[in-house]
XYZ file of C-alpha atoms in Angstrom:
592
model
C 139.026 104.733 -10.535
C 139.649 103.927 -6.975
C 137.446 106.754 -5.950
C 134.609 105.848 -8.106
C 134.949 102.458 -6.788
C 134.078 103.561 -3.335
C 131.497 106.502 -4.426
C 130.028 103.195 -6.111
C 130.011 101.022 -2.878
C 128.824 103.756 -0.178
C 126.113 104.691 -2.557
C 125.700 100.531 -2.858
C 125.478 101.041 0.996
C 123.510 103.435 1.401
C 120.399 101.718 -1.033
C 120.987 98.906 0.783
C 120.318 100.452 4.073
C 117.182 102.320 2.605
C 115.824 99.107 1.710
C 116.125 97.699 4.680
C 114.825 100.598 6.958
C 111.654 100.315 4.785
C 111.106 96.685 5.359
C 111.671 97.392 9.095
C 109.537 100.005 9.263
C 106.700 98.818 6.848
C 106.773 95.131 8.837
C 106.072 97.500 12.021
C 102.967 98.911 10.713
C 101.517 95.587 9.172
C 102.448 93.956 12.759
C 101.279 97.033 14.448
C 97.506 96.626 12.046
C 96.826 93.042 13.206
C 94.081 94.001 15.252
C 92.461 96.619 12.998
C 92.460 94.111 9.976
C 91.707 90.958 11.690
C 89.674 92.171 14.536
C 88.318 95.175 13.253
C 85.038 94.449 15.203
C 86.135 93.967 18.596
C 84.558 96.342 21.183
C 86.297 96.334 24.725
C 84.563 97.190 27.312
C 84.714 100.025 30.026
C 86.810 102.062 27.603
C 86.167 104.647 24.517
C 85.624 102.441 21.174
C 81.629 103.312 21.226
C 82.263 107.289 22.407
C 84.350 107.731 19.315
C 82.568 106.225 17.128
C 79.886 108.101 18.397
C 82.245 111.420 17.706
C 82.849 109.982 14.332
C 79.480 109.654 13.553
C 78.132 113.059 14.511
C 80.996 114.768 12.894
C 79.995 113.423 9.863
C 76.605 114.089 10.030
C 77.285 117.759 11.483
C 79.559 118.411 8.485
C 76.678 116.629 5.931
C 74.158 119.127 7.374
C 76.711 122.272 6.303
C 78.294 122.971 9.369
C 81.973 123.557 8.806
C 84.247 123.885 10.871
C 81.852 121.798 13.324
C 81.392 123.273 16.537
C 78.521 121.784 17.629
C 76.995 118.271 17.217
C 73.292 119.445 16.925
C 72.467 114.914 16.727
C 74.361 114.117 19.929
C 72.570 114.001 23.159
C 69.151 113.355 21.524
C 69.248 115.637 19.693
C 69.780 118.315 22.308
C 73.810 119.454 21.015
C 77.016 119.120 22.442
C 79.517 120.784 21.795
C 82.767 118.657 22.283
C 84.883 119.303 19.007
C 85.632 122.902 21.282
C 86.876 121.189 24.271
C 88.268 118.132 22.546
C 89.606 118.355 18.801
C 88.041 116.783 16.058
C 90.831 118.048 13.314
C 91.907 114.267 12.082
C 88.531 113.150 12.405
C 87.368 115.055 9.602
C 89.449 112.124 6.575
C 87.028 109.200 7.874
C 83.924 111.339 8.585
C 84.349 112.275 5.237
C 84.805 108.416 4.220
C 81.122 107.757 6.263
C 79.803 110.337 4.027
C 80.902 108.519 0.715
C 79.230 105.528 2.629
C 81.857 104.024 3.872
C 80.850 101.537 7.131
C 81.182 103.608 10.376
C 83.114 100.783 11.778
C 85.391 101.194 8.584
C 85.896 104.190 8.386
C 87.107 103.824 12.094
C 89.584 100.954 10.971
C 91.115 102.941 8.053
C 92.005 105.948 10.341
C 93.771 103.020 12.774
C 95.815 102.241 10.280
C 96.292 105.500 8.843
C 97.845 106.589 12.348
C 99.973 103.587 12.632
C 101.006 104.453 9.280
C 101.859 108.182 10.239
C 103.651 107.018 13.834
C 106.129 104.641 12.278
C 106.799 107.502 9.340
C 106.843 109.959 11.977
C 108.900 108.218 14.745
C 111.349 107.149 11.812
C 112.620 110.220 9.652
C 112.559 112.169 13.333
C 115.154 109.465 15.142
C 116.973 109.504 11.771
C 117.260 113.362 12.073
C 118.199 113.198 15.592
C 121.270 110.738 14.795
C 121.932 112.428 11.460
C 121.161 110.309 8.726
C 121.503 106.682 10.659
C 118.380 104.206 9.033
C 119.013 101.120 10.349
C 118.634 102.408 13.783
C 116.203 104.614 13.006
C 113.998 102.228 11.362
C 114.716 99.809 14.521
C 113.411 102.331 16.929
C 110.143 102.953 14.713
C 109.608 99.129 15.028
C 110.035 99.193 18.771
C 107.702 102.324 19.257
C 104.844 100.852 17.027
C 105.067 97.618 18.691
C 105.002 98.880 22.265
C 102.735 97.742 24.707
C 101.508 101.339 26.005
C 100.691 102.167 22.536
C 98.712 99.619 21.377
C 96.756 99.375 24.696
C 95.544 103.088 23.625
C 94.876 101.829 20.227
C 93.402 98.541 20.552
C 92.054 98.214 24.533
C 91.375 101.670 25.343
C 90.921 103.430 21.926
C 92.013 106.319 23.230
C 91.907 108.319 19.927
C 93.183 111.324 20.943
C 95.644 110.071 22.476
C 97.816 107.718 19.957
C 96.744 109.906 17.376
C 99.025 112.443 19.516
C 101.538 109.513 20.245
C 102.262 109.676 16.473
C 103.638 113.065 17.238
C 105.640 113.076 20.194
C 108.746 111.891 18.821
C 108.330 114.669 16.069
C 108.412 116.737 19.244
C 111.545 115.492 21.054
C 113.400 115.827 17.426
C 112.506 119.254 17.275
C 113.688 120.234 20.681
C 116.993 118.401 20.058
C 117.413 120.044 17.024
C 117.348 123.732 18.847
C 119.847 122.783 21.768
C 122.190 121.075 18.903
C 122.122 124.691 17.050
C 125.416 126.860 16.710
C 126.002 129.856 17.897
C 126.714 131.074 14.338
C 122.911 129.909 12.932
C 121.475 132.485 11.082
C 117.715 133.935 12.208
C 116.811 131.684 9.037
C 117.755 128.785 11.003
C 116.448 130.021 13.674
C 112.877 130.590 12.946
C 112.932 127.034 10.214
C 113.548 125.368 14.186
C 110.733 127.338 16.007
C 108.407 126.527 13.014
C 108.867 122.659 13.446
C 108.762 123.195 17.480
C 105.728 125.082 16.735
C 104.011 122.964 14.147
C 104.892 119.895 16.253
C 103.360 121.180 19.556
C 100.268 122.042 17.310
C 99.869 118.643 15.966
C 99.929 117.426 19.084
C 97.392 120.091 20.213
C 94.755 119.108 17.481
C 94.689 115.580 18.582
C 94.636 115.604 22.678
C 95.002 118.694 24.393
C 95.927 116.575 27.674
C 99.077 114.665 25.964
C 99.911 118.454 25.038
C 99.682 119.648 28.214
C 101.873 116.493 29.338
C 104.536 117.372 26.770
C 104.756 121.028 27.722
C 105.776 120.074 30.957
C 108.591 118.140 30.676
C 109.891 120.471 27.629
C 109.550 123.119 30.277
C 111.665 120.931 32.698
C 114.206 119.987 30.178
C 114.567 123.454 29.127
C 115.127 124.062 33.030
C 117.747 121.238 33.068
C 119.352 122.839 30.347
C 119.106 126.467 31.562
C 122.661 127.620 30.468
C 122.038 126.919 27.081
C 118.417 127.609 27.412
C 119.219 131.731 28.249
C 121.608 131.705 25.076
C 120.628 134.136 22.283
C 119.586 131.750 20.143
C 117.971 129.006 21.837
C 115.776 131.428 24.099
C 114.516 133.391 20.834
C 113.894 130.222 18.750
C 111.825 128.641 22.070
C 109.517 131.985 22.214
C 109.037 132.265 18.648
C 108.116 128.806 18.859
C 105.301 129.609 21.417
C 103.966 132.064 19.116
C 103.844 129.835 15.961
C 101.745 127.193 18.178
C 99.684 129.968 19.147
C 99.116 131.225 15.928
C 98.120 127.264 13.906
C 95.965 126.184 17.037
C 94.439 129.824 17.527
C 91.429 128.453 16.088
C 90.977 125.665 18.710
C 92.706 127.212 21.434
C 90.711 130.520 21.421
C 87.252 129.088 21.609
C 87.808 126.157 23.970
C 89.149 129.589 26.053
C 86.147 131.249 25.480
C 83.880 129.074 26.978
C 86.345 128.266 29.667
C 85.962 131.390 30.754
C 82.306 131.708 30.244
C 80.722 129.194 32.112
C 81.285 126.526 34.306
C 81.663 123.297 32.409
C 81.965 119.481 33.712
C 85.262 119.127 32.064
C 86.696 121.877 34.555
C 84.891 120.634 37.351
C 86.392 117.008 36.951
C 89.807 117.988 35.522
C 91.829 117.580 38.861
C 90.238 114.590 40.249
C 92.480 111.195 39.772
C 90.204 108.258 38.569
C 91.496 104.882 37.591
C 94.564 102.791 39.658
C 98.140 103.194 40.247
C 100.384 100.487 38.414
C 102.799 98.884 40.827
C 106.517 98.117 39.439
C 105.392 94.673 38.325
C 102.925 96.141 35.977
C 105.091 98.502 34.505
C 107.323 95.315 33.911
C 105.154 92.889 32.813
C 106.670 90.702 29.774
C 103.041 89.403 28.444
C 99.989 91.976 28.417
C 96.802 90.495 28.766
C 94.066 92.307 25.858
C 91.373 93.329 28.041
C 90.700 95.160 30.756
C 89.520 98.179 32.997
C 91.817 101.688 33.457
C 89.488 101.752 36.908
C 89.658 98.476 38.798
C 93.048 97.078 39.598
C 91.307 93.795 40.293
C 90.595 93.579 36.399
C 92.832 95.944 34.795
C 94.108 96.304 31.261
C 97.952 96.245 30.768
C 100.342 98.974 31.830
C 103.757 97.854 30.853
C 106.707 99.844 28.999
C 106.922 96.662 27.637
C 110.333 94.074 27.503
C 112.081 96.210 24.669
C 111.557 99.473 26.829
C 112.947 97.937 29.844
C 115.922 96.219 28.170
C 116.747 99.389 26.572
C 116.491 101.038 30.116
C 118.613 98.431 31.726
C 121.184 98.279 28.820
C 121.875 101.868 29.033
C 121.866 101.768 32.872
C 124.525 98.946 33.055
C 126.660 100.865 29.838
C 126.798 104.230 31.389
C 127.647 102.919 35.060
C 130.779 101.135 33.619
C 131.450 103.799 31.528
C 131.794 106.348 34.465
C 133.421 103.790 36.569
C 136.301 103.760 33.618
C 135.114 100.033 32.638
C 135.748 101.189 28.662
C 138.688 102.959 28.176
C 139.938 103.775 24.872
C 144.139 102.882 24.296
C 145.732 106.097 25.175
C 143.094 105.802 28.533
C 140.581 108.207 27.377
C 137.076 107.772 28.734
C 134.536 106.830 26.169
C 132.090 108.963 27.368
C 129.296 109.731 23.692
C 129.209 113.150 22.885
C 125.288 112.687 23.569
C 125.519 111.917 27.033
C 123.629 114.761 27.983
C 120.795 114.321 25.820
C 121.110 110.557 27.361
C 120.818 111.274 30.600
C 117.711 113.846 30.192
C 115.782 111.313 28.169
C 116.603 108.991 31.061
C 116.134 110.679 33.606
C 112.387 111.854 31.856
C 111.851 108.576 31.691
C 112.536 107.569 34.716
C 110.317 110.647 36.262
C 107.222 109.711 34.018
C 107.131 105.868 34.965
C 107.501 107.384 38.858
C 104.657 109.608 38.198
C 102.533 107.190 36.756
C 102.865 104.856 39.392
C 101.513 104.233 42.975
C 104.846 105.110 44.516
C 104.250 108.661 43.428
C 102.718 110.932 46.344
C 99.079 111.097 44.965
C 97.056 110.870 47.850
C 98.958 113.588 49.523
C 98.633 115.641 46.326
C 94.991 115.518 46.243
C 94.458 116.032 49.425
C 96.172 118.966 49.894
C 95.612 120.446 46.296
C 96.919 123.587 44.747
C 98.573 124.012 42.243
C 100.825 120.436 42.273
C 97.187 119.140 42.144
C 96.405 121.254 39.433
C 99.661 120.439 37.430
C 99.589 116.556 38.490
C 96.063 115.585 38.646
C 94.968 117.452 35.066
C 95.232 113.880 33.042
C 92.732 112.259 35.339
C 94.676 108.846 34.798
C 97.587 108.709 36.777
C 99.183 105.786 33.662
C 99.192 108.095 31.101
C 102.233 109.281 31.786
C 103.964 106.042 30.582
C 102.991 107.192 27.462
C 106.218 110.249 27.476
C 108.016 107.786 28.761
C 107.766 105.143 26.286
C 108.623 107.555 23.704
C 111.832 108.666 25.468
C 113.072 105.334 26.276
C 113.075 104.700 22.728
C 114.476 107.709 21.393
C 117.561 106.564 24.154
C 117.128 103.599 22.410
C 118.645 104.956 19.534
C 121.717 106.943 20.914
C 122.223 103.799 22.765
C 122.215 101.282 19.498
C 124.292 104.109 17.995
C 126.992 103.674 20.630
C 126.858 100.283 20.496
C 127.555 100.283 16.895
C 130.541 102.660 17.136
C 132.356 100.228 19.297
C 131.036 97.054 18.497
C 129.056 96.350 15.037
C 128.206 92.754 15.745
C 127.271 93.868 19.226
C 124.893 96.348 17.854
C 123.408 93.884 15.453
C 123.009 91.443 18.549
C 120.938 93.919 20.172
C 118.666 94.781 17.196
C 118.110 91.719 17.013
C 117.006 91.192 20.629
C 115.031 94.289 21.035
C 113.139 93.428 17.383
C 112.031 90.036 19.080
C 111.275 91.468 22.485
C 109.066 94.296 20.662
C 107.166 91.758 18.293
C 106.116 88.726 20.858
C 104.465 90.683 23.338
C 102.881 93.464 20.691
C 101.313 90.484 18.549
C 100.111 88.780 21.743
C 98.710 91.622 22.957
C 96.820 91.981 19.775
C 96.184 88.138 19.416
C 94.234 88.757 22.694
C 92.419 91.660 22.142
C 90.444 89.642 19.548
C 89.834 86.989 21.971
C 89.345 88.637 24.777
C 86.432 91.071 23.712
C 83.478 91.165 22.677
C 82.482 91.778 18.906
C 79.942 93.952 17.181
C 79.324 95.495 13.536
C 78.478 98.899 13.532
C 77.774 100.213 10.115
C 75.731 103.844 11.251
C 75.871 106.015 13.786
C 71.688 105.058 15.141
C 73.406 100.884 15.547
C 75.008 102.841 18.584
C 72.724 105.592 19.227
C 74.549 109.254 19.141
C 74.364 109.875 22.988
C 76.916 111.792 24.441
C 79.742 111.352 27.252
C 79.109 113.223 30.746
C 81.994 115.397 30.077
C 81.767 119.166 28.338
C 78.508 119.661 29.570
C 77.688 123.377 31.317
C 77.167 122.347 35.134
C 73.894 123.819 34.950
C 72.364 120.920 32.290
C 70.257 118.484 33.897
C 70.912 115.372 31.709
C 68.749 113.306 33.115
C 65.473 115.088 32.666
C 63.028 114.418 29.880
C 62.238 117.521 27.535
C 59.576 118.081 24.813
C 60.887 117.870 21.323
C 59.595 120.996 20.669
C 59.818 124.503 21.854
C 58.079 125.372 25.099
C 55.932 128.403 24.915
C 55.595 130.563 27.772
C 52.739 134.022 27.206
C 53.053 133.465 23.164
C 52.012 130.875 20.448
C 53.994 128.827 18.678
C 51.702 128.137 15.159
C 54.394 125.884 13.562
C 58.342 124.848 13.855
C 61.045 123.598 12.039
C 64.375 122.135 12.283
C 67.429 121.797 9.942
C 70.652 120.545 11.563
C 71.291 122.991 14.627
C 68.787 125.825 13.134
C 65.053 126.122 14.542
C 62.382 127.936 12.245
C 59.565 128.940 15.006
C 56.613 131.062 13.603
C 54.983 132.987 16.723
C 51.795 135.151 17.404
C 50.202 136.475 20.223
C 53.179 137.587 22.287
C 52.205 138.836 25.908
C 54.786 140.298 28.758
C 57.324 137.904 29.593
C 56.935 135.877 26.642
C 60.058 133.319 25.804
C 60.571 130.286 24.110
C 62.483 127.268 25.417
C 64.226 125.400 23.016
C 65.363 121.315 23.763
C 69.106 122.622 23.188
C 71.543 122.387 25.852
C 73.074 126.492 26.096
C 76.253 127.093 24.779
C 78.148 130.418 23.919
C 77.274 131.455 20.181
C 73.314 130.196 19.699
C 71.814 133.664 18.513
C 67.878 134.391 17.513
C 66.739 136.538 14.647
C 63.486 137.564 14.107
C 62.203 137.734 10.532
C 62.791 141.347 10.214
C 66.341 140.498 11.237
C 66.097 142.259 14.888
C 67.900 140.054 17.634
C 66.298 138.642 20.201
C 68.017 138.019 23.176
C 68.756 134.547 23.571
C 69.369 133.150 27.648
C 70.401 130.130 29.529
C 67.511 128.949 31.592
C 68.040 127.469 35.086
C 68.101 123.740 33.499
C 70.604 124.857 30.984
C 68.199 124.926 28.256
C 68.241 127.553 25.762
C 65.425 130.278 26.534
C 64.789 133.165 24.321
C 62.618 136.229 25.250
C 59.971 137.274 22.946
C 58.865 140.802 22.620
C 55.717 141.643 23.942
C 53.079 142.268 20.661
C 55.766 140.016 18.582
C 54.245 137.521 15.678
C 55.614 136.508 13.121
C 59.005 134.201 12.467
C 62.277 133.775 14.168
C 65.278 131.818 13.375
C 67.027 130.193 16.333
C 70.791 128.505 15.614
C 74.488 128.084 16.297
C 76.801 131.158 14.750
C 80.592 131.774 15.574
C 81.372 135.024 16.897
C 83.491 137.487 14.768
C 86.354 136.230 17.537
C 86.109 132.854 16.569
C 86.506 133.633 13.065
C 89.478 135.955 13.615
C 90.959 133.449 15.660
C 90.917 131.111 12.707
C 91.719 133.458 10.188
C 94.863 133.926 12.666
C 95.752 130.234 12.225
C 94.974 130.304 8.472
C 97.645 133.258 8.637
C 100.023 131.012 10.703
C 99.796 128.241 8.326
C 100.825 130.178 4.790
C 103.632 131.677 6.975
C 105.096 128.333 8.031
C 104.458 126.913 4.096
C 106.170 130.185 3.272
C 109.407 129.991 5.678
C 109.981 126.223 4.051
C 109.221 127.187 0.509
C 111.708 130.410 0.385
C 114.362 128.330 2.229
C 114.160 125.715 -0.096
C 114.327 128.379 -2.815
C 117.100 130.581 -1.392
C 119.216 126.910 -1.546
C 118.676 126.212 -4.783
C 119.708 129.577 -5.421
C 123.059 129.335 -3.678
C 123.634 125.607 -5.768
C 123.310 126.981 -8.660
């Protein structure tokens, strides 16, 4: 009876603490929506609302005209194409592009994917924190609050709209699980357990991947220095076998983004290379990275009017807390009665995730060496100068302050319960004031607009992802530009031109009002190719036959690479579904 009595009470226990984690973690996504529900019309300015709502917008009219996946967004750039989803991924754009083609609002549609990611972060961020510290909700559920709430986040998601980006903050947690999770292994794991860890490394690098190639570029780096860090364990059998089958796995989901964003890389000269190592915006000082109350406006350029760029109070208490803890710790402050040193068994894990930390705010601020760096160039300019905004690296380190966070609440607990519950309480109310102010003032701060379609904003294009070679500024005829030949009539559908020609002399071509990109291909109607150029304006010229009449067909197709490469990661994808789904099976097995 006694037994039963206790079963009774930790299961009693462990509802209990379900419940709660929920309502901590559902009152972090309502608190963390404020803005998208209340102020769902707010456009800041000198930042990306009206560019992705301009990506939104084309990608649902690309995918309405029977383009899929969309490469190419023939209505961007009046009309000319742009082809962004290969250097920039589209992949969770595609739930509210398919909401504007149900005829939902564009400005909606936008809205319902904000809160969908909020949603997904504060999941996310939860079960991977409760993995980390095995099964602990309360904390877990704590941390998700924090991370939702912090100030670097919801600048991205309500000031900058930076949708790549906290669409890829959602993941990075999933990310530092993952890697935990391999250096916690045993000797004695099985290659089962082996590949189930490089499949969540994999699939969480690849998630990160599809939504901002620049935050995964940002994460590979400090997993690379970690692993570095950790070198002893890193060389194990194990660890170093689970890491490179990890690499493949990414490989293999994002081969469909990865391989043609290569392609063109390689191909041409774009603006996005061109630009890539040039630093643009300012350099917080430590008082910005400290400030207590973020304004909701502001610029990512001009320090004289900038937006915030604070860890925000909870991050810096947790920093501080853990600072003051482990000093008198190591100084033998806490000593256990038979004189033991305290000293958690995560310490190490501690340290790194301070330490990261502690690197990232460096890097992102003006104390950091970046004058010298791009100056001198090379490859630290190459490495350093790739995310073009030298505070974007407060992002990493939001994200492993409050993954500390939790081994440090976790600590607490162990040798003080009411302590602990002191300093939920603390870090709840230093997460909530300034993440609802900062919210409050977003509203107020900016200025408003309803934008039901994509022609309310016009579907222009950013200067970025352009071949060097396009001359944006130049007026073109709507209509293809006959050179020796005779164009009788033409047609357009979507990214495909119908041109009917006669009277082709030598040197005949047709110029088309399409910026060149790798893959536009010409058939005549007999189903001959005709070779298809860039001109010296970036235009795309094709050369007509001399004696040709008759019609061609002018339009966007993927090469037999491209669709290899996503075959590939349609191949990666059933393998990962299938390493889950037999493990899964293989257990029940064993049970029964």
């Amino acid at each position: 009876m006694t037994d039963t009595g206790a079963d009774r009470k930790t299961a009693g226990e462990n509802r209990s603490g379900s419940v709660c984690a929920f309502i901590i973690v559902i009152t972090g996504i309502l608190l963390s929506c404020l803005t998208a529900i209340f102020g769902s019309d707010i456009l800041p300015e000198y930042h990306d609302k009206l560019f992705h709502l301009r990506r939104l917008a084309a990608l649902a009219q690309t995918l309405k005209s029977g383009y899929f996946p969309a490469r190419i967004y023939f209505v961007m750039n009046q009309g000319t194409g742009y082809a962004m989803p290969v250097f920039y991924p589209d992949f969770f754009l595609y739930f509210p592009a398919f909401l504007v083609n149900v005829s939902v609002p564009l400005g909606i549609a936008y809205d319902i994917y904000v809160i969908m990611v909020n949603a997904v972060t504060g999941i996310v961020t939860y079960l991977s924190v409760k993995e980390i510290l095995k099964g602990e909700k309360i904390i877990s559920a704590v941390i998700s609050f924090i991370y939702l709430l912090s100030v670097y986040r919801l600048t991205d998601v309500y000031i900058r709209d930076a949708a790549g980006e906290y669409t890829a903050m959602a993941f990075l947690p999933l990310v530092i699980c993952c890697f935990i999770r391999i250096y916690r292994g045993k000797k004695k794991d099985g290659f089962t357990e082996v590949l189930k860890n490089s499949a969540l490394l994999g699939i969480s690098m690849a998630l990160l991947a599809v939504s901002h190639v620049l935050t995964t570029m940002m994460a590979a780096g400090f997993l690379a220095v970690c692993a570095l860090i950790l070198f002893k364990k890193t060389f194990k059998k194990n660890v170093i076998l689970t890491l490179m089958l990890s690499v493949l796995i990414f490989f293999g989901l994002t081969a469909y983004v990865m391989y043609p964003m290569a392609d063109y890389m390689l191909s041409d000269r774009y603006l996005v290379s061109e630009s890539s190592n040039i630093m643009r915006g300012f350099y917080p000082g430590w008082r910005d990275l400290l400030e207590i109350i973020p304004s909701g406006s502001g610029s990512g350029i001009a320090y004289d009017n900038r937006m915030p760029t604070a860890v925000g109070p909870a991050v810096t208490a947790i920093l501080a807390a853990w600072f003051v803890r482990t000093m008198l710790l190591m100084a033998g402050g806490r000593k256990s009665q038979d004189g033991d040193k305290k000293i958690p068994a995560s310490i190490s894990a501690e340290l790194i995730l301070f330490v990261v930390t502690g690197l990232s705010l460096f890097i992102s601020s003006k104390y950091f060496p970046w004058t010298y760096i791009e100056q001198n160039g090379g490859v630290l300019r190459s490495v350093f100068c790739s995310v073009q905004f030298s505070w974007r690296y407060i992002g990493p380190a939001t994200v492993c302050a409050c993954v500390l966070g939790a081994y440090l609440i976790r600590d607490i607990k162990e040798a003080s319960p009411k302590l602990s519950l002191v300093f939920i309480v603390m870090l709840l109310i230093l997460a909530v004031l300034p993440g609802v102010i900062l919210q409050k003032r977003a509203i107020s701060e900016n200025g408003h607009a309803t934008i039901v379609r994509g022609e309310d904003i016009g579907i222009v294009s950013d200067e970025l992802y352009f071949p060097v070679s396009w001359n944006r500024e130049a007026e073109y005829a709507e209509y293809p530009e006959a050179v020796n030949c005779m164009v009788d009539s033409y047609a357009r559908n979507g990214g495909d031109w119908l041109v009917s020609v006669s009277g082709a002399s030598e040197d005949a071509s047709l110029t088309f009002p399409v910026v060149y990109y790798k893959g536009y291909v010409t058939v005549s109607g007999d189903g001959k190719k005709l070779d298809t150029l860039q001109s010296s304006d970036g235009r795309i010229r094709v050369l007509i036959p001399q004696g040709f009449s008759g019609e061609l067909k002018m339009g966007f197709r993927e090469s037999a690479a491209w669709r290899i490469a996503e075959i590939i990661s349609l191949i990666s994808i059933e393998s990962v579904i299938l390493i889950f789904t037999r493990r899964k099976k293989r257990r029940k097995e064993i049970s029964e």
